[in-house]
PDB file of N, CA and C in Angstrom:
ATOM      1  N   MET A 160       0.874  -1.125  -0.055  1.00  0.00           N
ATOM      2  CA  MET A 160       0.016  -0.050  -0.008  1.00  0.00           C
ATOM      3  C   MET A 160       0.929   1.234  -0.028  1.00  0.00           C
ATOM      4  N   GLY A 161       0.635   2.150  -0.947  1.00  0.00           N
ATOM      5  CA  GLY A 161       1.422   3.375  -1.094  1.00  0.00           C
ATOM      6  C   GLY A 161       1.137   4.273   0.074  1.00  0.00           C
ATOM      7  N   LEU A 162       1.916   5.394   0.186  1.00  0.00           N
ATOM      8  CA  LEU A 162       1.735   6.349   1.202  1.00  0.00           C
ATOM      9  C   LEU A 162       0.326   7.140   1.133  1.00  0.00           C
ATOM     10  N   ALA A 163       0.004   7.500  -0.084  1.00  0.00           N
ATOM     11  CA  ALA A 163      -1.289   8.211  -0.304  1.00  0.00           C
ATOM     12  C   ALA A 163      -2.560   7.303   0.173  1.00  0.00           C
ATOM     13  N   ALA A 164      -2.409   5.993  -0.331  1.00  0.00           N
ATOM     14  CA  ALA A 164      -3.566   5.120   0.077  1.00  0.00           C
ATOM     15  C   ALA A 164      -3.569   4.820   1.613  1.00  0.00           C
ATOM     16  N   ARG A 165      -2.331   4.646   2.153  1.00  0.00           N
ATOM     17  CA  ARG A 165      -2.233   4.493   3.624  1.00  0.00           C
ATOM     18  C   ARG A 165      -2.821   5.755   4.390  1.00  0.00           C
ATOM     19  N   SER A 166      -2.436   6.823   3.940  1.00  0.00           N
ATOM     20  CA  SER A 166      -2.967   8.003   4.512  1.00  0.00           C
ATOM     21  C   SER A 166      -4.518   8.071   4.456  1.00  0.00           C
ATOM     22  N   LEU A 167      -5.099   7.750   3.271  1.00  0.00           N
ATOM     23  CA  LEU A 167      -6.506   7.825   3.084  1.00  0.00           C
ATOM     24  C   LEU A 167      -7.168   6.836   4.011  1.00  0.00           C
ATOM     25  N   TYR A 168      -6.644   5.606   4.074  1.00  0.00           N
ATOM     26  CA  TYR A 168      -7.084   4.558   4.900  1.00  0.00           C
ATOM     27  C   TYR A 168      -7.107   5.087   6.323  1.00  0.00           C
ATOM     28  N   LEU A 169      -6.067   5.520   6.882  1.00  0.00           N
ATOM     29  CA  LEU A 169      -6.053   5.905   8.256  1.00  0.00           C
ATOM     30  C   LEU A 169      -6.858   7.118   8.689  1.00  0.00           C
ATOM     31  N   ILE A 170      -6.941   8.077   7.744  1.00  0.00           N
ATOM     32  CA  ILE A 170      -7.802   9.207   7.990  1.00  0.00           C
ATOM     33  C   ILE A 170      -9.354   8.846   7.905  1.00  0.00           C
ATOM     34  N   ALA A 171      -9.666   8.079   6.907  1.00  0.00           N
ATOM     35  CA  ALA A 171     -11.099   7.655   6.796  1.00  0.00           C
ATOM     36  C   ALA A 171     -11.571   6.879   7.956  1.00  0.00           C
ATOM     37  N   LYS A 172     -10.739   6.193   8.713  1.00  0.00           N
ATOM     38  CA  LYS A 172     -11.227   5.549   9.892  1.00  0.00           C
ATOM     39  C   LYS A 172     -11.757   6.531  10.975  1.00  0.00           C
ATOM     40  N   TYR A 173     -11.368   7.663  11.013  1.00  0.00           N
ATOM     41  CA  TYR A 173     -11.715   8.573  12.095  1.00  0.00           C
ATOM     42  C   TYR A 173     -12.402   9.881  11.583  1.00  0.00           C
ATOM     43  N   ILE A 174     -12.361  10.219  10.378  1.00  0.00           N
ATOM     44  CA  ILE A 174     -12.942  11.459   9.806  1.00  0.00           C
ATOM     45  C   ILE A 174     -13.640  11.036   8.543  1.00  0.00           C
ATOM     46  N   PRO A 175     -14.973  11.402   8.512  1.00  0.00           N
ATOM     47  CA  PRO A 175     -15.728  11.239   7.191  1.00  0.00           C
ATOM     48  C   PRO A 175     -15.214  12.089   6.292  1.00  0.00           C
ATOM     49  N   LEU A 176     -14.898  11.650   5.056  1.00  0.00           N
ATOM     50  CA  LEU A 176     -14.386  12.452   3.904  1.00  0.00           C
ATOM     51  C   LEU A 176     -15.394  12.510   2.777  1.00  0.00           C
ATOM     52  N   SER A 177     -15.454  13.714   1.981  1.00  0.00           N
ATOM     53  CA  SER A 177     -16.207  13.760   0.902  1.00  0.00           C
ATOM     54  C   SER A 177     -15.339  13.114  -0.299  1.00  0.00           C
ATOM     55  N   ASP A 178     -15.986  12.796  -1.435  1.00  0.00           N
ATOM     56  CA  ASP A 178     -15.306  12.177  -2.593  1.00  0.00           C
ATOM     57  C   ASP A 178     -14.112  13.169  -3.021  1.00  0.00           C
ATOM     58  N   SER A 179     -14.380  14.446  -2.984  1.00  0.00           N
ATOM     59  CA  SER A 179     -13.335  15.360  -3.290  1.00  0.00           C
ATOM     60  C   SER A 179     -12.044  15.338  -2.456  1.00  0.00           C
ATOM     61  N   GLU A 180     -12.345  15.230  -1.132  1.00  0.00           N
ATOM     62  CA  GLU A 180     -11.288  15.165  -0.184  1.00  0.00           C
ATOM     63  C   GLU A 180     -10.509  13.749  -0.276  1.00  0.00           C
ATOM     64  N   ALA A 181     -11.281  12.751  -0.523  1.00  0.00           N
ATOM     65  CA  ALA A 181     -10.604  11.406  -0.659  1.00  0.00           C
ATOM     66  C   ALA A 181      -9.714  11.439  -1.919  1.00  0.00           C
ATOM     67  N   GLN A 182     -10.215  12.064  -2.979  1.00  0.00           N
ATOM     68  CA  GLN A 182      -9.513  12.026  -4.270  1.00  0.00           C
ATOM     69  C   GLN A 182      -8.103  12.875  -4.085  1.00  0.00           C
ATOM     70  N   ALA A 183      -8.359  14.045  -3.418  1.00  0.00           N
ATOM     71  CA  ALA A 183      -7.154  15.011  -3.080  1.00  0.00           C
ATOM     72  C   ALA A 183      -6.157  14.259  -2.428  1.00  0.00           C
ATOM     73  N   ILE A 184      -6.476  13.494  -1.350  1.00  0.00           N
ATOM     74  CA  ILE A 184      -5.406  12.742  -0.583  1.00  0.00           C
ATOM     75  C   ILE A 184      -4.815  11.604  -1.466  1.00  0.00           C
ATOM     76  N   LEU A 185      -5.655  10.875  -2.072  1.00  0.00           N
ATOM     77  CA  LEU A 185      -5.094   9.790  -2.805  1.00  0.00           C
ATOM     78  C   LEU A 185      -4.414  10.057  -4.055  1.00  0.00           C
ATOM     79  N   TYR A 186      -4.531  11.256  -4.801  1.00  0.00           N
ATOM     80  CA  TYR A 186      -3.993  11.571  -6.021  1.00  0.00           C
ATOM     81  C   TYR A 186      -3.189  12.897  -5.965  1.00  0.00           C
ATOM     82  N   HIS A 187      -2.845  13.275  -4.778  1.00  0.00           N
ATOM     83  CA  HIS A 187      -2.024  14.567  -4.632  1.00  0.00           C
ATOM     84  C   HIS A 187      -0.659  14.690  -5.375  1.00  0.00           C
ATOM     85  N   ASP A 188      -0.196  13.461  -5.796  1.00  0.00           N
ATOM     86  CA  ASP A 188       1.004  13.434  -6.500  1.00  0.00           C
ATOM     87  C   ASP A 188       0.878  13.852  -8.016  1.00  0.00           C
ATOM     88  N   GLY A 189      -0.396  13.898  -8.454  1.00  0.00           N
ATOM     89  CA  GLY A 189      -0.610  14.330  -9.840  1.00  0.00           C
ATOM     90  C   GLY A 189      -0.572  13.205 -10.804  1.00  0.00           C
ATOM     91  N   GLN A 190      -0.696  13.515 -12.172  1.00  0.00           N
ATOM     92  CA  GLN A 190      -0.857  12.645 -13.136  1.00  0.00           C
ATOM     93  C   GLN A 190       0.504  11.908 -13.526  1.00  0.00           C
ATOM     94  N   TYR A 191       1.552  12.489 -12.823  1.00  0.00           N
ATOM     95  CA  TYR A 191       2.889  11.877 -13.337  1.00  0.00           C
ATOM     96  C   TYR A 191       3.305  10.718 -12.568  1.00  0.00           C
ATOM     97  N   VAL A 192       2.464  10.236 -11.667  1.00  0.00           N
ATOM     98  CA  VAL A 192       2.677   8.942 -10.987  1.00  0.00           C
ATOM     99  C   VAL A 192       1.881   7.857 -11.789  1.00  0.00           C
ATOM    100  N   GLU A 193       2.515   6.808 -12.167  1.00  0.00           N
ATOM    101  CA  GLU A 193       1.824   5.892 -13.025  1.00  0.00           C
ATOM    102  C   GLU A 193       0.456   5.425 -12.469  1.00  0.00           C
ATOM    103  N   GLY A 194       0.343   5.186 -11.234  1.00  0.00           N
ATOM    104  CA  GLY A 194      -0.999   4.704 -10.711  1.00  0.00           C
ATOM    105  C   GLY A 194      -2.015   5.812 -10.706  1.00  0.00           C
ATOM    106  N   ASN A 195      -1.587   7.075 -10.890  1.00  0.00           N
ATOM    107  CA  ASN A 195      -2.629   8.239 -11.012  1.00  0.00           C
ATOM    108  C   ASN A 195      -3.177   8.547 -12.361  1.00  0.00           C
ATOM    109  N   LYS A 196      -2.755   7.825 -13.441  1.00  0.00           N
ATOM    110  CA  LYS A 196      -3.117   8.109 -14.793  1.00  0.00           C
ATOM    111  C   LYS A 196      -4.614   8.019 -15.008  1.00  0.00           C
ATOM    112  N   GLU A 197      -5.362   7.248 -14.060  1.00  0.00           N
ATOM    113  CA  GLU A 197      -6.811   7.099 -14.238  1.00  0.00           C
ATOM    114  C   GLU A 197      -7.556   8.321 -13.990  1.00  0.00           C
ATOM    115  N   VAL A 198      -7.031   9.203 -13.184  1.00  0.00           N
ATOM    116  CA  VAL A 198      -7.756  10.440 -13.029  1.00  0.00           C
ATOM    117  C   VAL A 198      -7.099  11.716 -13.751  1.00  0.00           C
ATOM    118  N   ALA A 199      -6.041  11.441 -14.499  1.00  0.00           N
ATOM    119  CA  ALA A 199      -5.383  12.513 -15.278  1.00  0.00           C
ATOM    120  C   ALA A 199      -6.419  13.293 -16.038  1.00  0.00           C
ATOM    121  N   HIS A 200      -6.448  14.525 -16.094  1.00  0.00           N
ATOM    122  CA  HIS A 200      -7.345  15.433 -16.697  1.00  0.00           C
ATOM    123  C   HIS A 200      -8.809  15.273 -16.328  1.00  0.00           C
ATOM    124  N   HIS A 201      -9.148  14.495 -15.298  1.00  0.00           N
ATOM    125  CA  HIS A 201     -10.487  14.463 -14.699  1.00  0.00           C
ATOM    126  C   HIS A 201     -10.440  14.741 -13.104  1.00  0.00           C
ATOM    127  N   GLU A 202      -9.443  15.460 -12.711  1.00  0.00           N
ATOM    128  CA  GLU A 202      -9.203  15.743 -11.344  1.00  0.00           C
ATOM    129  C   GLU A 202     -10.338  16.647 -10.799  1.00  0.00           C
ATOM    130  N   MET A 203     -10.651  16.497  -9.566  1.00  0.00           N
ATOM    131  CA  MET A 203     -11.557  17.509  -8.937  1.00  0.00           C
ATOM    132  C   MET A 203     -10.638  18.738  -8.566  1.00  0.00           C
ATOM    133  N   LEU A 204     -11.243  19.983  -8.326  1.00  0.00           N
ATOM    134  CA  LEU A 204     -10.481  21.081  -8.104  1.00  0.00           C
ATOM    135  C   LEU A 204      -9.665  20.969  -6.866  1.00  0.00           C
ATOM    136  N   LEU A 205     -10.080  20.348  -5.799  1.00  0.00           N
ATOM    137  CA  LEU A 205      -9.268  20.154  -4.614  1.00  0.00           C
ATOM    138  C   LEU A 205      -8.034  19.236  -4.811  1.00  0.00           C
ATOM    139  N   THR A 206      -8.159  18.273  -5.707  1.00  0.00           N
ATOM    140  CA  THR A 206      -7.115  17.432  -6.083  1.00  0.00           C
ATOM    141  C   THR A 206      -5.969  18.282  -6.728  1.00  0.00           C
ATOM    142  N   LEU A 207      -6.366  19.230  -7.703  1.00  0.00           N
ATOM    143  CA  LEU A 207      -5.406  20.079  -8.322  1.00  0.00           C
ATOM    144  C   LEU A 207      -4.644  21.002  -7.398  1.00  0.00           C
ATOM    145  N   LEU A 208      -5.544  21.547  -6.357  1.00  0.00           N
ATOM    146  CA  LEU A 208      -4.908  22.366  -5.421  1.00  0.00           C
ATOM    147  C   LEU A 208      -4.020  21.816  -4.510  1.00  0.00           C
ATOM    148  N   ALA A 209      -4.315  20.415  -4.113  1.00  0.00           N
ATOM    149  CA  ALA A 209      -3.396  19.711  -3.365  1.00  0.00           C
ATOM    150  C   ALA A 209      -2.109  19.409  -4.060  1.00  0.00           C
ATOM    151  N   HIS A 210      -2.218  19.173  -5.456  1.00  0.00           N
ATOM    152  CA  HIS A 210      -1.109  18.687  -6.176  1.00  0.00           C
ATOM    153  C   HIS A 210      -0.159  19.950  -6.273  1.00  0.00           C
ATOM    154  N   PHE A 211      -0.766  21.104  -6.673  1.00  0.00           N
ATOM    155  CA  PHE A 211       0.162  22.371  -6.868  1.00  0.00           C
ATOM    156  C   PHE A 211       0.778  22.667  -5.498  1.00  0.00           C
ATOM    157  N   ALA A 212       0.006  22.592  -4.407  1.00  0.00           N
ATOM    158  CA  ALA A 212       0.681  22.700  -3.062  1.00  0.00           C
ATOM    159  C   ALA A 212       1.843  21.862  -2.879  1.00  0.00           C
ATOM    160  N   ASP A 213       1.661  20.552  -3.190  1.00  0.00           N
ATOM    161  CA  ASP A 213       2.647  19.559  -3.029  1.00  0.00           C
ATOM    162  C   ASP A 213       3.930  19.983  -3.963  1.00  0.00           C
ATOM    163  N   LEU A 214       3.670  20.392  -5.139  1.00  0.00           N
ATOM    164  CA  LEU A 214       4.758  20.744  -6.057  1.00  0.00           C
ATOM    165  C   LEU A 214       5.541  21.925  -5.491  1.00  0.00           C
ATOM    166  N   TRP A 215       4.766  22.991  -5.017  1.00  0.00           N
ATOM    167  CA  TRP A 215       5.413  24.155  -4.433  1.00  0.00           C
ATOM    168  C   TRP A 215       6.262  23.883  -3.279  1.00  0.00           C
ATOM    169  N   THR A 216       5.776  23.138  -2.364  1.00  0.00           N
ATOM    170  CA  THR A 216       6.410  22.701  -1.250  1.00  0.00           C
ATOM    171  C   THR A 216       7.636  22.036  -1.531  1.00  0.00           C
ATOM    172  N   ALA A 217       7.628  21.092  -2.453  1.00  0.00           N
ATOM    173  CA  ALA A 217       8.870  20.411  -2.879  1.00  0.00           C
ATOM    174  C   ALA A 217       9.859  21.394  -3.464  1.00  0.00           C
ATOM    175  N   HIS A 218       9.378  22.373  -4.369  1.00  0.00           N
ATOM    176  CA  HIS A 218      10.247  23.299  -5.011  1.00  0.00           C
ATOM    177  C   HIS A 218      10.957  24.223  -3.950  1.00  0.00           C
ATOM    178  N   ILE A 219      10.152  24.597  -2.918  1.00  0.00           N
ATOM    179  CA  ILE A 219      10.825  25.513  -1.893  1.00  0.00           C
ATOM    180  C   ILE A 219      11.662  24.699  -0.940  1.00  0.00           C
ATOM    181  N   TYR A 220      11.180  23.616  -0.272  1.00  0.00           N
ATOM    182  CA  TYR A 220      11.893  23.050   0.736  1.00  0.00           C
ATOM    183  C   TYR A 220      12.886  22.078   0.360  1.00  0.00           C
ATOM    184  N   GLU A 221      12.627  21.286  -0.661  1.00  0.00           N
ATOM    185  CA  GLU A 221      13.641  20.316  -1.012  1.00  0.00           C
ATOM    186  C   GLU A 221      14.831  21.008  -1.768  1.00  0.00           C
ATOM    187  N   GLU A 222      14.709  22.140  -2.290  1.00  0.00           N
ATOM    188  CA  GLU A 222      15.826  22.888  -2.816  1.00  0.00           C
ATOM    189  C   GLU A 222      16.577  23.762  -1.745  1.00  0.00           C
ATOM    190  N   GLY A 223      15.970  23.707  -0.600  1.00  0.00           N
ATOM    191  CA  GLY A 223      16.568  24.596   0.493  1.00  0.00           C
ATOM    192  C   GLY A 223      16.409  26.052   0.342  1.00  0.00           C
ATOM    193  N   ARG A 224      15.303  26.492  -0.496  1.00  0.00           N
ATOM    194  CA  ARG A 224      15.094  27.951  -0.610  1.00  0.00           C
ATOM    195  C   ARG A 224      14.116  28.403   0.277  1.00  0.00           C
ATOM    196  N   SER A 225      14.034  29.790   0.473  1.00  0.00           N
ATOM    197  CA  SER A 225      13.163  30.332   1.345  1.00  0.00           C
ATOM    198  C   SER A 225      11.972  30.691   0.528  1.00  0.00           C
ATOM    199  N   ILE A 226      10.776  30.824   1.219  1.00  0.00           N
ATOM    200  CA  ILE A 226       9.537  31.335   0.522  1.00  0.00           C
ATOM    201  C   ILE A 226       9.746  32.711   0.087  1.00  0.00           C
ATOM    202  N   GLN A 227      10.484  33.609   0.808  1.00  0.00           N
ATOM    203  CA  GLN A 227      10.748  34.981   0.207  1.00  0.00           C
ATOM    204  C   GLN A 227      11.547  34.959  -1.112  1.00  0.00           C
ATOM    205  N   GLU A 228      12.478  33.991  -1.065  1.00  0.00           N
ATOM    206  CA  GLU A 228      13.312  33.894  -2.398  1.00  0.00           C
ATOM    207  C   GLU A 228      12.236  33.623  -3.583  1.00  0.00           C
ATOM    208  N   ASP A 229      11.447  32.708  -3.313  1.00  0.00           N
ATOM    209  CA  ASP A 229      10.536  32.320  -4.417  1.00  0.00           C
ATOM    210  C   ASP A 229       9.562  33.351  -4.720  1.00  0.00           C
ATOM    211  N   THR A 230       8.976  34.120  -3.836  1.00  0.00           N
ATOM    212  CA  THR A 230       8.004  35.205  -4.122  1.00  0.00           C
ATOM    213  C   THR A 230       8.758  36.355  -4.732  1.00  0.00           C
ATOM    214  N   ASP A 231      10.011  36.676  -4.380  1.00  0.00           N
ATOM    215  CA  ASP A 231      10.697  37.761  -5.035  1.00  0.00           C
ATOM    216  C   ASP A 231      11.092  37.382  -6.554  1.00  0.00           C
ATOM    217  N   TYR A 232      11.276  36.089  -6.781  1.00  0.00           N
ATOM    218  CA  TYR A 232      11.477  35.637  -8.216  1.00  0.00           C
ATOM    219  C   TYR A 232      10.285  35.911  -8.999  1.00  0.00           C
ATOM    220  N   TYR A 233       9.067  35.644  -8.503  1.00  0.00           N
ATOM    221  CA  TYR A 233       7.879  35.776  -9.347  1.00  0.00           C
ATOM    222  C   TYR A 233       7.509  37.197  -9.462  1.00  0.00           C
ATOM    223  N   ASP A 234       7.790  37.970  -8.426  1.00  0.00           N
ATOM    224  CA  ASP A 234       7.486  39.400  -8.452  1.00  0.00           C
ATOM    225  C   ASP A 234       8.400  40.067  -9.601  1.00  0.00           C
ATOM    226  N   LYS A 235       9.581  39.712  -9.714  1.00  0.00           N
ATOM    227  CA  LYS A 235      10.645  40.227 -10.641  1.00  0.00           C
ATOM    228  C   LYS A 235      10.233  39.799 -12.081  1.00  0.00           C
ATOM    229  N   LYS A 236       9.621  38.581 -12.251  1.00  0.00           N
ATOM    230  CA  LYS A 236       9.037  38.181 -13.557  1.00  0.00           C
ATOM    231  C   LYS A 236       7.920  39.021 -14.027  1.00  0.00           C
ATOM    232  N   ALA A 237       7.059  39.366 -12.934  1.00  0.00           N
ATOM    233  CA  ALA A 237       5.858  40.106 -13.380  1.00  0.00           C
ATOM    234  C   ALA A 237       6.158  41.552 -13.898  1.00  0.00           C
ATOM    235  N   GLU A 238       7.346  42.101 -13.497  1.00  0.00           N
ATOM    236  CA  GLU A 238       7.649  43.439 -13.893  1.00  0.00           C
ATOM    237  C   GLU A 238       7.922  43.655 -15.344  1.00  0.00           C
TER     238      GLU A 238
END
């Protein structure tokens, strides 16, 4: 059982979840994971939000950058 499925299993034992919440937990890694291809381009909005949050977190924290560095970068691109 993968991490997302295990997370969904544990949470659902204690908290009732909507279909949108369950999908967001299960498929937050996005369409780039082989097992997630079945929902590619059919994601609920919460799933997309969770996926983008996961990507951004990885971008900031796994690269050792600060949030300020990231927001400064996008502010400069907008000018």
